mmCIF file of C-alpha atoms in Angstrom:
data_model
loop_
_atom_site.group_PDB
_atom_site.id
_atom_site.type_symbol
_atom_site.label_atom_id
_atom_site.label_comp_id
_atom_site.label_asym_id
_atom_site.label_seq_id
_atom_site.Cartn_x
_atom_site.Cartn_y
_atom_site.Cartn_z
ATOM 1 C CA UNK G 196 -0.083 0.152 -0.058
ATOM 2 C CA UNK G 197 1.497 3.369 -0.733
ATOM 3 C CA UNK G 198 2.321 5.838 1.884
ATOM 4 C CA UNK G 199 0.220 8.732 2.745
ATOM 5 C CA UNK G 200 -0.553 11.126 5.297
ATOM 6 C CA UNK G 201 -1.182 8.580 8.229
ATOM 7 C CA UNK G 202 -3.836 9.737 11.042
ATOM 8 C CA UNK G 203 -1.718 9.142 14.294
ATOM 9 C CA UNK G 204 -4.171 10.477 16.573
ATOM 10 C CA UNK G 205 -6.925 12.865 16.554
ATOM 11 C CA UNK G 206 -9.023 14.925 19.306
ATOM 12 C CA UNK G 207 -13.011 16.818 18.909
ATOM 13 C CA UNK G 208 -12.925 18.861 21.991
ATOM 14 C CA UNK G 209 -16.465 18.034 23.559
ATOM 15 C CA UNK G 210 -18.925 20.195 25.760
ATOM 16 C CA UNK G 211 -17.253 22.533 28.566
ATOM 17 C CA UNK G 212 -13.761 22.682 26.353
ATOM 18 C CA UNK G 213 -10.510 21.819 27.418
ATOM 19 C CA UNK G 214 -7.515 23.348 28.937
ATOM 20 C CA UNK G 215 -4.705 21.218 27.037
ATOM 21 C CA UNK G 216 -4.745 18.884 24.213
ATOM 22 C CA UNK G 217 -2.080 15.922 23.828
ATOM 23 C CA UNK G 218 -0.366 13.888 21.525
ATOM 24 C CA UNK G 219 1.639 11.006 23.578
ATOM 25 C CA UNK G 220 3.189 7.791 22.645
ATOM 26 C CA UNK G 221 3.823 9.142 19.130
ATOM 27 C CA UNK G 222 5.298 6.285 17.082
ATOM 28 C CA UNK G 223 8.927 6.604 16.051
ATOM 29 C CA UNK G 224 8.248 5.101 12.680
ATOM 30 C CA UNK G 225 7.168 7.863 10.588
ATOM 31 C CA UNK G 226 9.890 10.996 8.943
ATOM 32 C CA UNK G 227 7.930 13.905 9.636
ATOM 33 C CA UNK G 228 4.874 14.979 11.627
ATOM 34 C CA UNK G 229 2.205 17.343 10.653
ATOM 35 C CA UNK G 230 -0.504 18.960 13.011
ATOM 36 C CA UNK G 231 -3.941 20.540 11.383
ATOM 37 C CA UNK G 232 -5.978 21.940 13.829
ATOM 38 C CA UNK G 233 -9.305 23.892 13.794
ATOM 39 C CA UNK G 234 -9.444 25.891 16.908
ATOM 40 C CA UNK G 235 -11.725 28.465 18.873
ATOM 41 C CA UNK G 236 -11.283 29.401 22.413
ATOM 42 C CA UNK G 237 -13.202 30.627 25.051
ATOM 43 C CA UNK G 238 -10.911 34.011 25.435
ATOM 44 C CA UNK G 239 -8.420 35.946 23.535
ATOM 45 C CA UNK G 240 -5.567 34.051 23.885
ATOM 46 C CA UNK G 241 -2.311 32.445 22.145
ATOM 47 C CA UNK G 242 -2.248 28.841 21.687
ATOM 48 C CA UNK G 243 1.345 27.606 22.703
ATOM 49 C CA UNK G 244 2.878 24.290 21.863
ATOM 50 C CA UNK G 245 5.312 22.136 23.743
ATOM 51 C CA UNK G 246 7.338 19.310 22.776
ATOM 52 C CA UNK G 247 8.297 16.212 24.868
ATOM 53 C CA UNK G 248 7.289 18.196 28.257
ATOM 54 C CA UNK G 249 10.457 20.329 27.544
ATOM 55 C CA UNK G 250 9.745 23.513 29.509
ATOM 56 C CA UNK G 251 13.397 24.963 29.551
ATOM 57 C CA UNK G 252 14.212 28.086 27.157
ATOM 58 C CA UNK G 253 14.767 26.098 24.167
ATOM 59 C CA UNK G 254 12.355 27.703 21.795
ATOM 60 C CA UNK G 255 12.596 30.185 19.525
ATOM 61 C CA UNK G 256 10.655 31.343 16.446
ATOM 62 C CA UNK G 257 10.332 33.935 13.662
ATOM 63 C CA UNK G 258 6.687 35.174 13.180
ATOM 64 C CA UNK G 259 5.351 36.917 9.957
ATOM 65 C CA UNK G 260 2.210 38.446 11.011
ATOM 66 C CA UNK G 261 -0.641 40.423 8.802
ATOM 67 C CA UNK G 262 -3.833 41.443 10.530
ATOM 68 C CA UNK G 263 -5.315 43.599 7.765
ATOM 69 C CA UNK G 264 -4.658 47.037 9.058
ATOM 70 C CA UNK G 265 -0.974 46.241 10.018
ATOM 71 C CA UNK G 266 2.197 43.868 9.069
ATOM 72 C CA UNK G 267 4.731 42.944 11.472
ATOM 73 C CA UNK G 268 7.605 40.209 11.847
ATOM 74 C CA UNK G 269 9.390 39.782 15.111
ATOM 75 C CA UNK G 270 11.250 36.939 16.839
ATOM 76 C CA UNK G 271 10.821 35.176 20.256
ATOM 77 C CA UNK G 272 13.911 33.407 21.669
ATOM 78 C CA UNK G 273 14.441 31.608 24.697
ATOM 79 C CA UNK G 274 10.946 30.682 25.408
ATOM 80 C CA UNK G 275 9.732 27.798 27.275
ATOM 81 C CA UNK G 276 7.177 27.081 24.739
ATOM 82 C CA UNK G 277 6.522 27.833 21.061
ATOM 83 C CA UNK G 278 3.646 30.761 20.407
ATOM 84 C CA UNK G 279 1.637 28.341 17.876
ATOM 85 C CA UNK G 280 -1.388 30.379 16.591
ATOM 86 C CA UNK G 281 -3.998 32.455 17.841
ATOM 87 C CA UNK G 282 -7.812 31.200 17.474
ATOM 88 C CA UNK G 283 -9.347 34.580 16.766
ATOM 89 C CA UNK G 284 -7.959 38.469 16.687
ATOM 90 C CA UNK G 285 -11.049 40.071 18.617
ATOM 91 C CA UNK G 286 -12.517 36.895 20.021
ATOM 92 C CA UNK G 287 -14.416 36.831 17.191
ATOM 93 C CA UNK G 288 -17.311 34.447 18.912
ATOM 94 C CA UNK G 289 -18.433 30.683 19.016
ATOM 95 C CA UNK G 290 -18.428 30.132 15.096
ATOM 96 C CA UNK G 291 -15.321 31.333 13.898
ATOM 97 C CA UNK G 292 -12.304 28.698 14.199
ATOM 98 C CA UNK G 293 -9.096 29.280 12.853
ATOM 99 C CA UNK G 294 -7.407 26.656 10.580
ATOM 100 C CA UNK G 295 -3.627 25.942 11.512
ATOM 101 C CA UNK G 296 -0.806 23.635 10.231
ATOM 102 C CA UNK G 297 2.682 22.656 12.148
ATOM 103 C CA UNK G 298 5.255 20.578 10.065
ATOM 104 C CA UNK G 299 8.178 18.811 11.978
ATOM 105 C CA UNK G 300 10.295 17.370 9.525
ATOM 106 C CA UNK G 301 12.672 14.361 10.649
ATOM 107 C CA UNK G 302 11.358 14.401 14.445
ATOM 108 C CA UNK G 303 13.162 11.321 15.337
ATOM 109 C CA UNK G 304 16.428 12.576 14.770
ATOM 110 C CA UNK G 305 19.171 13.678 17.086
ATOM 111 C CA UNK G 306 19.230 16.871 15.914
ATOM 112 C CA UNK G 307 17.639 20.461 16.905
ATOM 113 C CA UNK G 308 14.168 20.098 15.368
ATOM 114 C CA UNK G 309 13.015 22.767 12.913
ATOM 115 C CA UNK G 310 8.935 23.491 12.915
ATOM 116 C CA UNK G 311 7.038 25.364 10.006
ATOM 117 C CA UNK G 312 3.491 26.682 10.503
ATOM 118 C CA UNK G 313 0.831 28.901 9.304
ATOM 119 C CA UNK G 314 -2.261 30.213 10.818
ATOM 120 C CA UNK G 315 -5.059 31.941 9.296
ATOM 121 C CA UNK G 316 -8.677 33.201 10.814
ATOM 122 C CA UNK G 317 -11.391 35.016 9.125
ATOM 123 C CA UNK G 318 -14.182 36.940 11.069
ATOM 124 C CA UNK G 319 -15.688 39.093 8.400
ATOM 125 C CA UNK G 320 -14.206 41.726 10.550
ATOM 126 C CA UNK G 321 -12.023 44.638 10.003
ATOM 127 C CA UNK G 322 -8.870 42.767 11.209
ATOM 128 C CA UNK G 323 -7.942 39.269 11.227
ATOM 129 C CA UNK G 324 -4.715 37.069 11.598
ATOM 130 C CA UNK G 325 -2.551 35.258 9.278
ATOM 131 C CA UNK G 326 0.560 34.507 10.306
ATOM 132 C CA UNK G 327 3.545 32.497 9.051
ATOM 133 C CA UNK G 328 6.063 30.537 11.571
ATOM 134 C CA UNK G 329 9.676 29.324 11.340
ATOM 135 C CA UNK G 330 10.544 27.854 14.926
ATOM 136 C CA UNK G 331 13.189 25.736 16.527
ATOM 137 C CA UNK G 332 13.345 23.372 19.180
ATOM 138 C CA UNK G 333 16.841 23.517 20.423
ATOM 139 C CA UNK G 334 16.935 19.682 21.869
ATOM 140 C CA UNK G 335 18.254 16.626 20.209
ATOM 141 C CA UNK G 336 15.761 14.387 21.625
ATOM 142 C CA UNK G 337 13.386 12.583 19.610
ATOM 143 C CA UNK G 338 9.671 13.784 19.578
ATOM 144 C CA UNK G 339 7.373 11.394 21.322
ATOM 145 C CA UNK G 340 4.973 13.896 22.633
ATOM 146 C CA UNK G 341 3.064 17.381 21.604
ATOM 147 C CA UNK G 342 0.954 19.416 24.018
ATOM 148 C CA UNK G 343 -1.188 22.569 22.785
ATOM 149 C CA UNK G 344 -2.275 24.373 25.611
ATOM 150 C CA UNK G 345 -4.124 28.144 25.450
ATOM 151 C CA UNK G 346 -1.933 30.903 27.153
ATOM 152 C CA UNK G 347 -5.562 31.859 29.032
ATOM 153 C CA UNK G 348 -8.694 30.016 28.886
ATOM 154 C CA UNK G 349 -9.972 26.954 27.315
ATOM 155 C CA UNK G 350 -10.221 25.487 23.843
ATOM 156 C CA UNK G 351 -13.915 25.498 22.874
ATOM 157 C CA UNK G 352 -16.109 22.691 22.024
ATOM 158 C CA UNK G 353 -15.915 21.692 18.087
ATOM 159 C CA UNK G 354 -12.022 22.491 18.231
ATOM 160 C CA UNK G 355 -10.484 19.711 16.433
ATOM 161 C CA UNK G 356 -6.887 18.738 16.260
ATOM 162 C CA UNK G 357 -5.055 15.968 13.829
ATOM 163 C CA UNK G 358 -1.710 14.602 14.181
ATOM 164 C CA UNK G 359 -0.098 12.973 10.885
ATOM 165 C CA UNK G 360 2.625 10.696 10.361
ATOM 166 C CA UNK G 361 4.311 11.125 6.939
ATOM 167 C CA UNK G 362 7.305 8.589 5.663
ATOM 168 C CA UNK G 363 9.696 9.423 3.001
ATOM 169 C CA UNK G 364 10.005 5.548 1.954
ATOM 170 C CA UNK O 1137 -12.532 0.872 -2.422
ATOM 171 C CA UNK O 1138 -9.655 2.519 -0.675
ATOM 172 C CA UNK O 1139 -8.753 6.301 -1.176
ATOM 173 C CA UNK O 1140 -6.006 7.022 -3.138
ATOM 174 C CA UNK O 1141 -2.579 7.675 -2.269
ATOM 175 C CA UNK O 1142 -1.747 11.470 -0.980
ATOM 176 C CA UNK O 1143 1.496 12.373 -0.296
ATOM 177 C CA UNK O 1144 3.653 9.423 -1.789
ATOM 178 C CA UNK O 1145 7.723 9.730 -1.265
ATOM 179 C CA UNK O 1146 9.222 9.445 -5.093
ATOM 180 C CA UNK O 1147 12.929 9.916 -3.663
ATOM 181 C CA UNK O 1148 14.825 10.994 -0.601
ATOM 182 C CA UNK O 1149 18.081 11.913 0.022
ATOM 183 C CA UNK O 1150 20.423 12.683 3.138
ATOM 184 C CA UNK O 1151 23.538 13.824 2.667
ATOM 185 C CA UNK O 1152 26.399 12.081 3.982
ATOM 186 C CA UNK O 1153 28.827 14.655 3.633
ATOM 187 C CA UNK O 1154 28.332 18.274 2.260
ATOM 188 C CA UNK O 1155 27.723 18.787 -1.352
ATOM 189 C CA UNK O 1156 26.406 21.876 -3.419
ATOM 190 C CA UNK O 1157 23.404 20.332 -5.144
ATOM 191 C CA UNK O 1158 20.877 17.793 -4.651
ATOM 192 C CA UNK O 1159 18.958 16.532 -7.968
ATOM 193 C CA UNK O 1160 15.776 14.698 -8.403
ATOM 194 C CA UNK O 1161 15.946 13.110 -11.774
ATOM 195 C CA UNK O 1162 13.334 11.320 -14.146
ATOM 196 C CA UNK O 1163 10.337 12.350 -11.917
ATOM 197 C CA UNK O 1164 7.488 10.624 -13.003
ATOM 198 C CA UNK O 1165 4.818 12.599 -14.708
ATOM 199 C CA UNK O 1166 1.756 10.550 -13.003
ATOM 200 C CA UNK O 1167 1.369 12.763 -9.938
ATOM 201 C CA UNK O 1168 -0.883 16.234 -10.082
ATOM 202 C CA UNK O 1169 1.566 18.121 -8.136
ATOM 203 C CA UNK O 1170 4.711 17.547 -6.304
ATOM 204 C CA UNK O 1171 5.784 18.644 -2.809
ATOM 205 C CA UNK O 1172 9.356 19.099 -1.627
ATOM 206 C CA UNK O 1173 10.347 18.970 1.912
ATOM 207 C CA UNK O 1174 13.996 20.396 2.690
ATOM 208 C CA UNK O 1175 15.251 20.420 6.042
ATOM 209 C CA UNK O 1176 19.150 21.247 6.564
ATOM 210 C CA UNK O 1177 21.290 21.276 9.368
ATOM 211 C CA UNK O 1178 23.245 24.039 8.496
ATOM 212 C CA UNK O 1179 26.151 25.302 6.734
ATOM 213 C CA UNK O 1180 29.815 26.366 7.198
ATOM 214 C CA UNK O 1181 28.730 29.796 5.352
ATOM 215 C CA UNK O 1182 25.773 31.527 3.872
ATOM 216 C CA UNK O 1183 24.118 29.169 1.796
ATOM 217 C CA UNK O 1184 21.906 29.802 -1.019
ATOM 218 C CA UNK O 1185 18.931 27.675 -1.692
ATOM 219 C CA UNK O 1186 18.591 28.107 -5.000
ATOM 220 C CA UNK O 1187 15.846 25.961 -7.178
ATOM 221 C CA UNK O 1188 16.007 25.546 -11.076
ATOM 222 C CA UNK O 1189 13.610 22.845 -12.795
ATOM 223 C CA UNK O 1190 13.744 21.570 -16.196
ATOM 224 C CA UNK O 1191 12.805 18.891 -18.452
ATOM 225 C CA UNK O 1192 15.815 16.111 -19.405
ATOM 226 C CA UNK O 1193 18.054 19.044 -17.887
ATOM 227 C CA UNK O 1194 17.706 21.922 -15.588
ATOM 228 C CA UNK O 1195 16.811 25.225 -16.947
ATOM 229 C CA UNK O 1196 19.465 27.855 -15.657
ATOM 230 C CA UNK O 1197 18.149 30.442 -18.197
ATOM 231 C CA UNK O 1198 16.407 33.948 -17.392
ATOM 232 C CA UNK O 1199 13.147 32.186 -17.176
ATOM 233 C CA UNK O 1200 12.278 32.343 -13.367
ATOM 234 C CA UNK O 1201 10.312 35.232 -11.553
ATOM 235 C CA UNK O 1202 8.946 35.361 -8.344
ATOM 236 C CA UNK O 1203 6.976 37.446 -5.314
ATOM 237 C CA UNK O 1204 8.730 37.065 -2.079
ATOM 238 C CA UNK O 1205 7.132 37.942 1.429
ATOM 239 C CA UNK O 1206 9.695 37.756 4.270
ATOM 240 C CA UNK O 1207 9.609 38.629 8.075
ATOM 241 C CA UNK O 1208 12.759 38.895 9.992
ATOM 242 C CA UNK O 1209 13.672 39.511 13.554
ATOM 243 C CA UNK O 1210 12.211 43.041 13.195
ATOM 244 C CA UNK O 1211 10.545 43.972 10.217
ATOM 245 C CA UNK O 1212 8.701 42.549 7.164
ATOM 246 C CA UNK O 1213 9.372 42.898 3.704
ATOM 247 C CA UNK O 1214 8.304 41.743 0.179
ATOM 248 C CA UNK O 1215 10.636 41.741 -3.183
ATOM 249 C CA UNK O 1216 10.247 40.418 -6.522
ATOM 250 C CA UNK O 1217 12.414 39.175 -8.857
ATOM 251 C CA UNK O 1218 12.055 39.013 -12.577
ATOM 252 C CA UNK O 1219 13.748 37.404 -15.433
ATOM 253 C CA UNK O 1220 16.161 35.481 -12.900
ATOM 254 C CA UNK O 1221 17.883 32.473 -13.256
ATOM 255 C CA UNK O 1222 16.679 30.490 -10.570
ATOM 256 C CA UNK O 1223 14.379 30.568 -7.759
ATOM 257 C CA UNK O 1224 15.912 31.280 -4.410
ATOM 258 C CA UNK O 1225 14.292 30.132 -1.421
ATOM 259 C CA UNK O 1226 16.291 31.338 1.488
ATOM 260 C CA UNK O 1227 19.814 31.602 2.972
ATOM 261 C CA UNK O 1228 21.076 29.901 5.936
ATOM 262 C CA UNK O 1229 24.079 31.509 7.862
ATOM 263 C CA UNK O 1230 24.059 29.217 10.666
ATOM 264 C CA UNK O 1231 25.479 25.907 11.887
ATOM 265 C CA UNK O 1232 23.641 23.083 13.429
ATOM 266 C CA UNK O 1233 25.864 23.947 16.676
ATOM 267 C CA UNK O 1234 24.222 27.471 16.906
ATOM 268 C CA UNK O 1235 20.963 26.288 16.391
ATOM 269 C CA UNK O 1236 20.129 27.092 12.681
ATOM 270 C CA UNK O 1237 18.098 24.908 10.613
ATOM 271 C CA UNK O 1238 16.509 26.060 7.336
ATOM 272 C CA UNK O 1239 13.354 24.472 6.608
ATOM 273 C CA UNK O 1240 11.197 24.603 3.197
ATOM 274 C CA UNK O 1241 7.710 23.022 1.976
ATOM 275 C CA UNK O 1242 7.703 23.651 -1.952
ATOM 276 C CA UNK O 1243 4.766 22.845 -3.813
ATOM 277 C CA UNK O 1244 5.000 22.328 -7.790
ATOM 278 C CA UNK O 1245 1.300 22.671 -9.035
ATOM 279 C CA UNK O 1246 0.151 20.927 -12.154
ATOM 280 C CA UNK O 1247 3.813 19.981 -12.760
ATOM 281 C CA UNK O 1248 3.469 17.716 -15.681
ATOM 282 C CA UNK O 1249 1.297 19.547 -17.876
ATOM 283 C CA UNK O 1250 2.487 20.976 -21.527
ATOM 284 C CA UNK O 1251 0.176 23.905 -22.173
ATOM 285 C CA UNK O 1252 0.809 26.266 -19.199
ATOM 286 C CA UNK O 1253 3.665 27.820 -17.276
ATOM 287 C CA UNK O 1254 4.763 26.406 -13.982
ATOM 288 C CA UNK O 1255 3.834 27.634 -10.474
ATOM 289 C CA UNK O 1256 5.627 27.193 -7.472
ATOM 290 C CA UNK O 1257 4.304 27.901 -4.008
ATOM 291 C CA UNK O 1258 6.668 27.700 -0.835
ATOM 292 C CA UNK O 1259 6.971 28.322 2.779
ATOM 293 C CA UNK O 1260 10.678 28.516 3.986
ATOM 294 C CA UNK O 1261 12.516 29.743 6.989
ATOM 295 C CA UNK O 1262 15.291 29.838 9.696
ATOM 296 C CA UNK O 1263 13.975 30.484 13.159
ATOM 297 C CA UNK O 1264 17.472 32.718 13.789
ATOM 298 C CA UNK O 1265 16.758 34.728 10.366
ATOM 299 C CA UNK O 1266 13.334 35.056 8.999
ATOM 300 C CA UNK O 1267 10.284 33.171 7.642
ATOM 301 C CA UNK O 1268 8.929 33.446 4.139
ATOM 302 C CA UNK O 1269 6.367 32.601 1.512
ATOM 303 C CA UNK O 1270 7.083 32.749 -2.031
ATOM 304 C CA UNK O 1271 5.164 32.218 -5.346
ATOM 305 C CA UNK O 1272 7.523 31.498 -8.005
ATOM 306 C CA UNK O 1273 6.785 30.941 -11.677
ATOM 307 C CA UNK O 1274 9.024 29.152 -14.665
ATOM 308 C CA UNK O 1275 8.166 30.402 -18.143
ATOM 309 C CA UNK O 1276 8.128 26.995 -19.632
ATOM 310 C CA UNK O 1277 5.071 24.653 -21.159
ATOM 311 C CA UNK O 1278 7.240 21.879 -20.463
ATOM 312 C CA UNK O 1279 6.597 18.883 -17.841
ATOM 313 C CA UNK O 1280 8.846 19.022 -15.109
ATOM 314 C CA UNK O 1281 10.717 15.823 -14.721
ATOM 315 C CA UNK O 1282 14.125 17.427 -12.895
ATOM 316 C CA UNK O 1283 14.626 19.533 -9.904
ATOM 317 C CA UNK O 1284 18.134 20.655 -8.693
ATOM 318 C CA UNK O 1285 18.641 22.672 -5.449
ATOM 319 C CA UNK O 1286 21.603 24.175 -4.029
ATOM 320 C CA UNK O 1287 23.681 27.154 -4.007
ATOM 321 C CA UNK O 1288 24.670 28.570 -7.237
ATOM 322 C CA UNK O 1289 27.529 30.231 -6.184
ATOM 323 C CA UNK O 1290 29.225 26.996 -5.167
ATOM 324 C CA UNK O 1291 28.778 26.990 -1.406
ATOM 325 C CA UNK O 1292 27.965 23.515 -0.116
ATOM 326 C CA UNK O 1293 24.976 22.208 2.196
ATOM 327 C CA UNK O 1294 25.950 20.278 5.136
ATOM 328 C CA UNK O 1295 25.754 16.392 6.006
ATOM 329 C CA UNK O 1296 22.612 15.397 7.600
ATOM 330 C CA UNK O 1297 20.890 17.833 5.475
ATOM 331 C CA UNK O 1298 17.204 15.995 4.101
ATOM 332 C CA UNK O 1299 15.514 16.370 0.771
ATOM 333 C CA UNK O 1300 12.204 14.401 0.023
ATOM 334 C CA UNK O 1301 9.918 14.639 -3.175
ATOM 335 C CA UNK O 1302 6.672 13.583 -2.583
ATOM 336 C CA UNK O 1303 3.866 13.201 -5.309
ATOM 337 C CA UNK O 1304 0.242 14.301 -4.766
ATOM 338 C CA UNK O 1305 -2.670 12.469 -6.846
ATOM 339 C CA UNK O 1306 -5.737 14.717 -7.213
ATOM 340 C CA UNK O 1307 -7.521 11.336 -8.256
#
């Protein structure tokens, strides 16, 4: 059977929301990982991503951000998580979900890890987020777990999270 | 009936030693789109990741153009190139030890048709330098069956760098 995106795990948030989404015991049999999410949060928040529960200051990233009213780029260095994406710009309400993707190549290698991501939200408002990320985890361990957590509040019901493995052979 | 394949690996290369170019040849025309995933561990000096394509042999004529949007540590920018001899996806000026990884995900849309010019979409970046998005054009109606990436100026890419080409089929 030809190789494809192989779904490793999925999570759909139920009633009441959830404070954190975890992918644990990630198989080490793929080449790359891909995270795709559709998210809404209970408050204006930043979604953070953490690998292997590493909370030392080993994360850095450059962000390119457009809102429709302004464009900016900046870097975050020496953080304890990656700032992954924002579900909404203005706390746009229960029906607006952001679309987000994070790609991690060679996640089982003993090299430091690169992460490439993008995030978009559209709410028919004056402003909304479009973001590009280039991230780094300065850690040589293979990735075996991934956590996504809002900086404040919870992921709202109906938010979805999918983790795929991609093989190069 | 099971769904058709999505990302199907065509070829992969991991550099055992530094080298200037990685080339994918004799690419099958049976897919709809191609995706190239590049992850480099850094280089000893400022490496440019120049992308050229072709049919049978790579085209190094002035047949490429692109629009780039880029964010670095302080400010965003957008630039264009026209009548270029390659699509420059970015550069990496950090070694593995100092935390520099360059990564690119580059899509070649409808690469095997023989009626249109070829569009390339790419997302790339180095977390110590910049994040970028690129749309590029190869002004040729020939099918793409060869892709080469590397520094046209001669700087080599480091051992451990990985390059994987996937095919995507629409049906």
